[in-house]
């Protein structure tokens, strides 16, 4: 994905890959994940088995957003996700 073309990233976004990555970043590995809650706005700690996948998901989402304006606009309006990525 890091070397994807603009067209590939736009296709990923159009087909819902970015939505899935956002959902995973907001909810962790399951809707009941202890790493994520409405009050917990950060990526998982080092003791979480979900940590590496979360960082890879964040990187993939950033790569798509860099090359797809629609994805960038959608991500820019999701303040909870921005808190997770910046914190």
CSV table of N, CA, C and O in Angstrom, one decimal:
chain,number,residue,atom,x,y,z
A,1,UNK,N,0.8,-1.2,0.0
A,1,UNK,CA,0.0,0.0,0.0
A,1,UNK,C,0.9,1.3,0.0
A,1,UNK,O,0.5,2.2,-0.6
A,2,UNK,N,2.0,1.2,0.6
A,2,UNK,CA,2.9,2.4,0.7
A,2,UNK,C,3.3,2.9,-0.7
A,2,UNK,O,3.6,4.0,-0.9
A,3,UNK,N,3.3,2.0,-1.7
A,3,UNK,CA,3.8,2.3,-3.0
A,3,UNK,C,2.6,2.4,-4.0
A,3,UNK,O,2.8,2.3,-5.2
A,4,UNK,N,1.4,2.4,-3.5
A,4,UNK,CA,0.2,2.4,-4.3
A,4,UNK,C,0.0,3.7,-5.1
A,4,UNK,O,0.5,4.8,-4.6
A,5,UNK,N,-0.6,3.6,-6.2
A,5,UNK,CA,-0.9,4.8,-7.0
A,5,UNK,C,-2.1,5.5,-6.5
A,5,UNK,O,-2.8,4.9,-5.7
A,6,UNK,N,-2.3,6.7,-6.9
A,6,UNK,CA,-3.5,7.5,-6.5
A,6,UNK,C,-4.8,6.7,-6.9
A,6,UNK,O,-5.7,6.6,-6.1
A,7,UNK,N,-4.7,6.1,-8.1
A,7,UNK,CA,-5.9,5.3,-8.5
A,7,UNK,C,-6.2,4.1,-7.6
A,7,UNK,O,-7.4,3.9,-7.2
A,8,UNK,N,-5.1,3.4,-7.1
A,8,UNK,CA,-5.3,2.3,-6.2
A,8,UNK,C,-5.9,2.8,-4.9
A,8,UNK,O,-6.8,2.2,-4.3
A,9,UNK,N,-5.4,3.9,-4.4
A,9,UNK,CA,-5.9,4.4,-3.1
A,9,UNK,C,-7.3,4.9,-3.2
A,9,UNK,O,-8.1,4.7,-2.3
A,10,UNK,N,-7.7,5.5,-4.3
A,10,UNK,CA,-9.0,5.9,-4.5
A,10,UNK,C,-10.0,4.7,-4.6
A,10,UNK,O,-11.1,4.7,-4.0
A,11,UNK,N,-9.5,3.6,-5.2
A,11,UNK,CA,-10.3,2.4,-5.2
A,11,UNK,C,-10.4,1.8,-3.8
A,11,UNK,O,-11.5,1.3,-3.5
A,12,UNK,N,-9.3,1.8,-3.1
A,12,UNK,CA,-9.4,1.3,-1.7
A,12,UNK,C,-10.4,2.1,-0.9
A,12,UNK,O,-11.2,1.5,-0.2
A,13,UNK,N,-10.4,3.4,-1.1
A,13,UNK,CA,-11.4,4.2,-0.4
A,13,UNK,C,-12.8,3.9,-0.9
A,13,UNK,O,-13.7,3.7,0.0
A,14,UNK,N,-13.0,3.9,-2.2
A,14,UNK,CA,-14.3,3.6,-2.7
A,14,UNK,C,-14.9,2.3,-2.3
A,14,UNK,O,-16.1,2.1,-2.1
A,15,UNK,N,-14.0,1.3,-2.2
A,15,UNK,CA,-14.5,0.0,-1.8
A,15,UNK,C,-14.6,-0.3,-0.3
A,15,UNK,O,-15.0,-1.3,0.2
A,16,UNK,N,-14.3,0.8,0.5
A,16,UNK,CA,-14.6,0.7,2.0
A,16,UNK,C,-13.4,0.3,2.8
A,16,UNK,O,-13.6,0.2,4.0
A,17,UNK,N,-12.2,0.2,2.2
A,17,UNK,CA,-11.1,-0.2,3.1
A,17,UNK,C,-10.7,0.9,4.1
A,17,UNK,O,-10.4,0.5,5.3
A,18,UNK,N,-10.9,2.1,3.8
A,18,UNK,CA,-10.6,3.2,4.7
A,18,UNK,C,-11.6,3.2,5.9
A,18,UNK,O,-11.2,3.4,7.0
A,19,UNK,N,-12.8,2.9,5.6
A,19,UNK,CA,-13.9,2.8,6.6
A,19,UNK,C,-13.6,1.7,7.6
A,19,UNK,O,-13.7,1.8,8.8
A,20,UNK,N,-13.1,0.6,7.1
A,20,UNK,CA,-12.7,-0.6,7.9
A,20,UNK,C,-11.5,-0.2,8.8
A,20,UNK,O,-11.5,-0.5,10.0
A,21,UNK,N,-10.5,0.5,8.2
A,21,UNK,CA,-9.4,0.9,9.0
A,21,UNK,C,-9.8,1.8,10.1
A,21,UNK,O,-9.3,1.7,11.3
A,22,UNK,N,-10.6,2.8,9.8
A,22,UNK,CA,-11.1,3.7,10.8
A,22,UNK,C,-11.9,3.0,11.9
A,22,UNK,O,-11.6,3.2,13.1
A,23,UNK,N,-12.7,2.1,11.5
A,23,UNK,CA,-13.5,1.3,12.5
A,23,UNK,C,-12.5,0.6,13.4
A,23,UNK,O,-12.7,0.6,14.7
A,24,UNK,N,-11.5,-0.1,12.9
A,24,UNK,CA,-10.6,-0.8,13.7
A,24,UNK,C,-9.8,0.1,14.6
A,24,UNK,O,-9.5,-0.3,15.8
A,25,UNK,N,-9.4,1.3,14.1
A,25,UNK,CA,-8.7,2.2,15.0
A,25,UNK,C,-9.6,2.7,16.1
A,25,UNK,O,-9.1,3.0,17.3
A,26,UNK,N,-10.9,2.9,15.9
A,26,UNK,CA,-11.8,3.4,16.9
A,26,UNK,C,-12.2,2.3,17.9
A,26,UNK,O,-12.5,2.6,19.0
A,27,UNK,N,-12.3,1.0,17.4
A,27,UNK,CA,-12.8,0.0,18.3
A,27,UNK,C,-11.8,-1.1,18.6
A,27,UNK,O,-12.2,-2.0,19.4
A,28,UNK,N,-10.6,-1.1,18.1
A,28,UNK,CA,-9.7,-2.1,18.5
A,28,UNK,C,-10.0,-3.4,17.8
A,28,UNK,O,-10.5,-3.4,16.7
A,29,UNK,N,-9.6,-4.5,18.4
A,29,UNK,CA,-9.8,-5.8,17.8
A,29,UNK,C,-11.2,-6.4,17.9
A,29,UNK,O,-11.5,-7.4,17.3
A,30,UNK,N,-12.0,-5.7,18.7
A,30,UNK,CA,-13.4,-6.1,18.8
A,30,UNK,C,-14.2,-4.9,19.4
A,30,UNK,O,-13.6,-4.1,20.1
A,31,UNK,N,-15.5,-4.9,19.3
A,31,UNK,CA,-16.3,-3.9,19.9
A,31,UNK,C,-16.2,-3.8,21.4
A,31,UNK,O,-16.4,-2.8,22.0
A,32,UNK,N,-15.7,-4.9,22.1
A,32,UNK,CA,-15.6,-4.9,23.5
A,32,UNK,C,-14.1,-4.8,24.0
A,32,UNK,O,-13.8,-5.1,25.1
A,33,UNK,N,-13.2,-4.4,23.1
A,33,UNK,CA,-11.8,-4.3,23.4
A,33,UNK,C,-11.6,-3.4,24.6
A,33,UNK,O,-12.1,-2.3,24.7
A,34,UNK,N,-10.7,-3.8,25.5
A,34,UNK,CA,-10.4,-3.0,26.7
A,34,UNK,C,-9.5,-1.9,26.3
A,34,UNK,O,-9.3,-0.9,27.0
A,35,UNK,N,-8.8,-2.0,25.1
A,35,UNK,CA,-7.9,-0.9,24.7
A,35,UNK,C,-8.6,0.3,24.3
A,35,UNK,O,-8.0,1.4,24.2
A,36,UNK,N,-9.9,0.2,23.9
A,36,UNK,CA,-10.6,1.3,23.3
A,36,UNK,C,-11.9,1.5,24.0
A,36,UNK,O,-12.6,0.6,24.4
A,37,UNK,N,-12.3,2.8,24.3
A,37,UNK,CA,-13.6,3.1,24.8
A,37,UNK,C,-13.8,4.6,24.4
A,37,UNK,O,-13.0,5.2,23.9
A,38,UNK,N,-15.0,5.1,24.8
A,38,UNK,CA,-15.3,6.4,24.4
A,38,UNK,C,-14.4,7.4,25.1
A,38,UNK,O,-14.1,8.5,24.6
A,39,UNK,N,-13.8,7.0,26.3
A,39,UNK,CA,-12.9,7.9,27.0
A,39,UNK,C,-11.5,7.7,26.8
A,39,UNK,O,-10.6,8.4,27.3
A,40,UNK,N,-11.2,6.6,26.0
A,40,UNK,CA,-9.8,6.2,25.8
A,40,UNK,C,-9.4,6.5,24.4
A,40,UNK,O,-9.7,5.8,23.5
A,41,UNK,N,-8.7,7.6,24.2
A,41,UNK,CA,-8.3,8.0,22.9
A,41,UNK,C,-6.8,7.9,22.6
A,41,UNK,O,-6.1,8.9,22.6
A,42,UNK,N,-6.3,6.7,22.5
A,42,UNK,CA,-4.9,6.4,22.1
A,42,UNK,C,-4.8,5.1,21.5
A,42,UNK,O,-5.7,4.2,21.6
A,43,UNK,N,-3.7,4.9,20.8
A,43,UNK,CA,-3.4,3.5,20.3
A,43,UNK,C,-3.1,2.6,21.4
A,43,UNK,O,-2.7,3.1,22.5
A,44,UNK,N,-3.1,1.3,21.3
A,44,UNK,CA,-2.9,0.4,22.4
A,44,UNK,C,-1.5,0.5,23.0
A,44,UNK,O,-0.5,0.8,22.3
A,45,UNK,N,-1.4,0.1,24.2
A,45,UNK,CA,-0.1,0.1,24.9
A,45,UNK,C,0.7,-1.1,24.4
A,45,UNK,O,0.2,-2.0,23.8
A,46,UNK,N,2.0,-1.2,24.8
A,46,UNK,CA,2.9,-2.2,24.3
A,46,UNK,C,2.5,-3.6,24.7
A,46,UNK,O,2.9,-4.6,24.1
A,47,UNK,N,1.7,-3.7,25.8
A,47,UNK,CA,1.3,-5.1,26.2
A,47,UNK,C,0.1,-5.6,25.5
A,47,UNK,O,-0.3,-6.7,25.7
A,48,UNK,N,-0.5,-4.8,24.6
A,48,UNK,CA,-1.7,-5.3,23.9
A,48,UNK,C,-1.3,-6.1,22.7
A,48,UNK,O,-0.4,-5.7,21.9
A,49,UNK,N,-1.9,-7.2,22.5
A,49,UNK,CA,-1.7,-8.0,21.2
A,49,UNK,C,-2.1,-7.3,20.0
A,49,UNK,O,-1.7,-7.6,18.9
A,50,UNK,N,-3.0,-6.3,20.1
A,50,UNK,CA,-3.5,-5.5,19.0
A,50,UNK,C,-2.6,-4.3,18.6
A,50,UNK,O,-2.8,-3.7,17.6
A,51,UNK,N,-1.6,-4.1,19.3
A,51,UNK,CA,-0.7,-2.9,19.1
A,51,UNK,C,-0.1,-2.8,17.7
A,51,UNK,O,-0.3,-1.8,17.0
A,52,UNK,N,0.6,-3.9,17.3
A,52,UNK,CA,1.2,-3.8,15.9
A,52,UNK,C,0.2,-3.6,14.8
A,52,UNK,O,0.4,-2.8,13.9
A,53,UNK,N,-0.9,-4.3,14.9
A,53,UNK,CA,-2.0,-4.2,13.9
A,53,UNK,C,-2.6,-2.8,13.9
A,53,UNK,O,-2.9,-2.3,12.8
A,54,UNK,N,-2.7,-2.2,15.1
A,54,UNK,CA,-3.2,-0.8,15.1
A,54,UNK,C,-2.3,0.2,14.4
A,54,UNK,O,-2.7,1.0,13.7
A,55,UNK,N,-1.0,0.0,14.7
A,55,UNK,CA,0.0,0.9,14.1
A,55,UNK,C,0.0,0.7,12.6
A,55,UNK,O,0.1,1.6,11.8
A,56,UNK,N,-0.1,-0.5,12.1
A,56,UNK,CA,-0.1,-0.8,10.7
A,56,UNK,C,-1.4,-0.3,10.0
A,56,UNK,O,-1.3,0.2,8.9
A,57,UNK,N,-2.5,-0.4,10.7
A,57,UNK,CA,-3.8,0.2,10.2
A,57,UNK,C,-3.7,1.7,10.1
A,57,UNK,O,-4.1,2.2,9.1
A,58,UNK,N,-3.1,2.3,11.1
A,58,UNK,CA,-2.9,3.8,11.1
A,58,UNK,C,-2.1,4.2,9.9
A,58,UNK,O,-2.4,5.1,9.2
A,59,UNK,N,-1.0,3.5,9.7
A,59,UNK,CA,-0.1,3.8,8.6
A,59,UNK,C,-0.7,3.6,7.2
A,59,UNK,O,-0.6,4.4,6.3
A,60,UNK,N,-1.5,2.5,7.1
A,60,UNK,CA,-2.2,2.3,5.8
A,60,UNK,C,-3.2,3.4,5.6
A,60,UNK,O,-3.4,3.8,4.4
A,61,UNK,N,-4.0,3.8,6.6
A,61,UNK,CA,-5.0,4.8,6.5
A,61,UNK,C,-4.3,6.1,6.1
A,61,UNK,O,-4.8,6.8,5.2
A,62,UNK,N,-3.2,6.4,6.7
A,62,UNK,CA,-2.5,7.7,6.3
A,62,UNK,C,-2.0,7.6,4.9
A,62,UNK,O,-2.1,8.6,4.1
A,63,UNK,N,-1.5,6.5,4.4
A,63,UNK,CA,-1.1,6.4,3.0
A,63,UNK,C,-2.2,6.6,2.1
A,63,UNK,O,-2.1,7.2,1.0
A,64,UNK,N,-3.4,6.0,2.4
A,64,UNK,CA,-4.6,6.2,1.5
A,64,UNK,C,-5.0,7.6,1.5
A,64,UNK,O,-5.2,8.2,0.4
A,65,UNK,N,-5.0,8.3,2.7
A,65,UNK,CA,-5.4,9.7,2.8
A,65,UNK,C,-4.5,10.6,2.0
A,65,UNK,O,-4.9,11.6,1.5
A,66,UNK,N,-3.2,10.3,2.0
A,66,UNK,CA,-2.2,11.1,1.3
A,66,UNK,C,-2.5,11.2,-0.2
A,66,UNK,O,-2.1,12.1,-0.9
A,67,UNK,N,-3.1,10.1,-0.7
A,67,UNK,CA,-3.2,10.0,-2.2
A,67,UNK,C,-4.7,10.1,-2.6
A,67,UNK,O,-4.9,10.1,-3.8
A,68,UNK,N,-5.6,10.2,-1.7
A,68,UNK,CA,-7.0,10.2,-2.0
A,68,UNK,C,-7.7,11.4,-1.3
A,68,UNK,O,-7.8,11.3,0.0
A,69,UNK,N,-8.1,12.4,-2.0
A,69,UNK,CA,-8.7,13.6,-1.3
A,69,UNK,C,-9.9,13.3,-0.6
A,69,UNK,O,-10.2,13.8,0.5
A,70,UNK,N,-10.8,12.4,-1.1
A,70,UNK,CA,-12.0,12.0,-0.4
A,70,UNK,C,-11.7,11.4,0.9
A,70,UNK,O,-12.4,11.7,1.9
A,71,UNK,N,-10.8,10.5,1.0
A,71,UNK,CA,-10.4,9.9,2.2
A,71,UNK,C,-9.8,10.9,3.2
A,71,UNK,O,-10.1,10.9,4.4
A,72,UNK,N,-9.0,11.8,2.7
A,72,UNK,CA,-8.4,12.8,3.6
A,72,UNK,C,-9.5,13.7,4.2
A,72,UNK,O,-9.4,14.0,5.4
A,73,UNK,N,-10.5,14.1,3.4
A,73,UNK,CA,-11.6,14.9,3.9
A,73,UNK,C,-12.4,14.1,4.9
A,73,UNK,O,-12.8,14.7,6.0
A,74,UNK,N,-12.6,12.8,4.7
A,74,UNK,CA,-13.4,12.0,5.7
A,74,UNK,C,-12.6,11.9,7.0
A,74,UNK,O,-13.2,12.0,8.0
A,75,UNK,N,-11.4,11.7,6.9
A,75,UNK,CA,-10.5,11.5,8.1
A,75,UNK,C,-10.4,12.8,8.8
A,75,UNK,O,-10.4,12.8,10.1
A,76,UNK,N,-10.3,13.9,8.1
A,76,UNK,CA,-10.2,15.2,8.8
A,76,UNK,C,-11.4,15.6,9.6
A,76,UNK,O,-11.3,16.5,10.5
A,77,UNK,N,-12.5,15.0,9.3
A,77,UNK,CA,-13.7,15.4,10.1
A,77,UNK,C,-14.0,14.4,11.2
A,77,UNK,O,-15.0,14.6,11.9
A,78,UNK,N,-13.2,13.4,11.4
A,78,UNK,CA,-13.4,12.4,12.4
A,78,UNK,C,-12.5,12.7,13.6
A,78,UNK,O,-11.4,12.2,13.7
A,79,UNK,N,-13.0,13.6,14.5
A,79,UNK,CA,-12.1,14.1,15.5
A,79,UNK,C,-11.7,13.1,16.5
A,79,UNK,O,-10.6,13.1,17.1
A,80,UNK,N,-12.5,12.0,16.8
A,80,UNK,CA,-12.1,11.0,17.7
A,80,UNK,C,-10.9,10.2,17.1
A,80,UNK,O,-9.9,9.9,17.8
A,81,UNK,N,-10.9,9.9,15.8
A,81,UNK,CA,-9.8,9.2,15.2
A,81,UNK,C,-8.6,10.1,15.2
A,81,UNK,O,-7.5,9.6,15.4
A,82,UNK,N,-8.7,11.4,14.9
A,82,UNK,CA,-7.6,12.3,15.0
A,82,UNK,C,-6.9,12.2,16.4
A,82,UNK,O,-5.7,12.2,16.5
A,83,UNK,N,-7.8,12.3,17.4
A,83,UNK,CA,-7.2,12.2,18.8
A,83,UNK,C,-6.4,10.9,19.0
A,83,UNK,O,-5.4,10.9,19.6
A,84,UNK,N,-6.9,9.8,18.5
A,84,UNK,CA,-6.2,8.5,18.6
A,84,UNK,C,-4.9,8.6,17.9
A,84,UNK,O,-3.9,8.1,18.4
A,85,UNK,N,-4.8,9.1,16.7
A,85,UNK,CA,-3.6,9.1,15.9
A,85,UNK,C,-2.6,10.1,16.4
A,85,UNK,O,-1.4,9.9,16.3
A,86,UNK,N,-3.0,11.2,17.0
A,86,UNK,CA,-2.1,12.2,17.5
A,86,UNK,C,-1.7,12.0,18.9
A,86,UNK,O,-0.5,12.3,19.3
A,87,UNK,N,-2.5,11.3,19.7
A,87,UNK,CA,-2.2,11.1,21.2
A,87,UNK,C,-1.1,10.2,21.4
A,87,UNK,O,-0.7,9.3,20.6
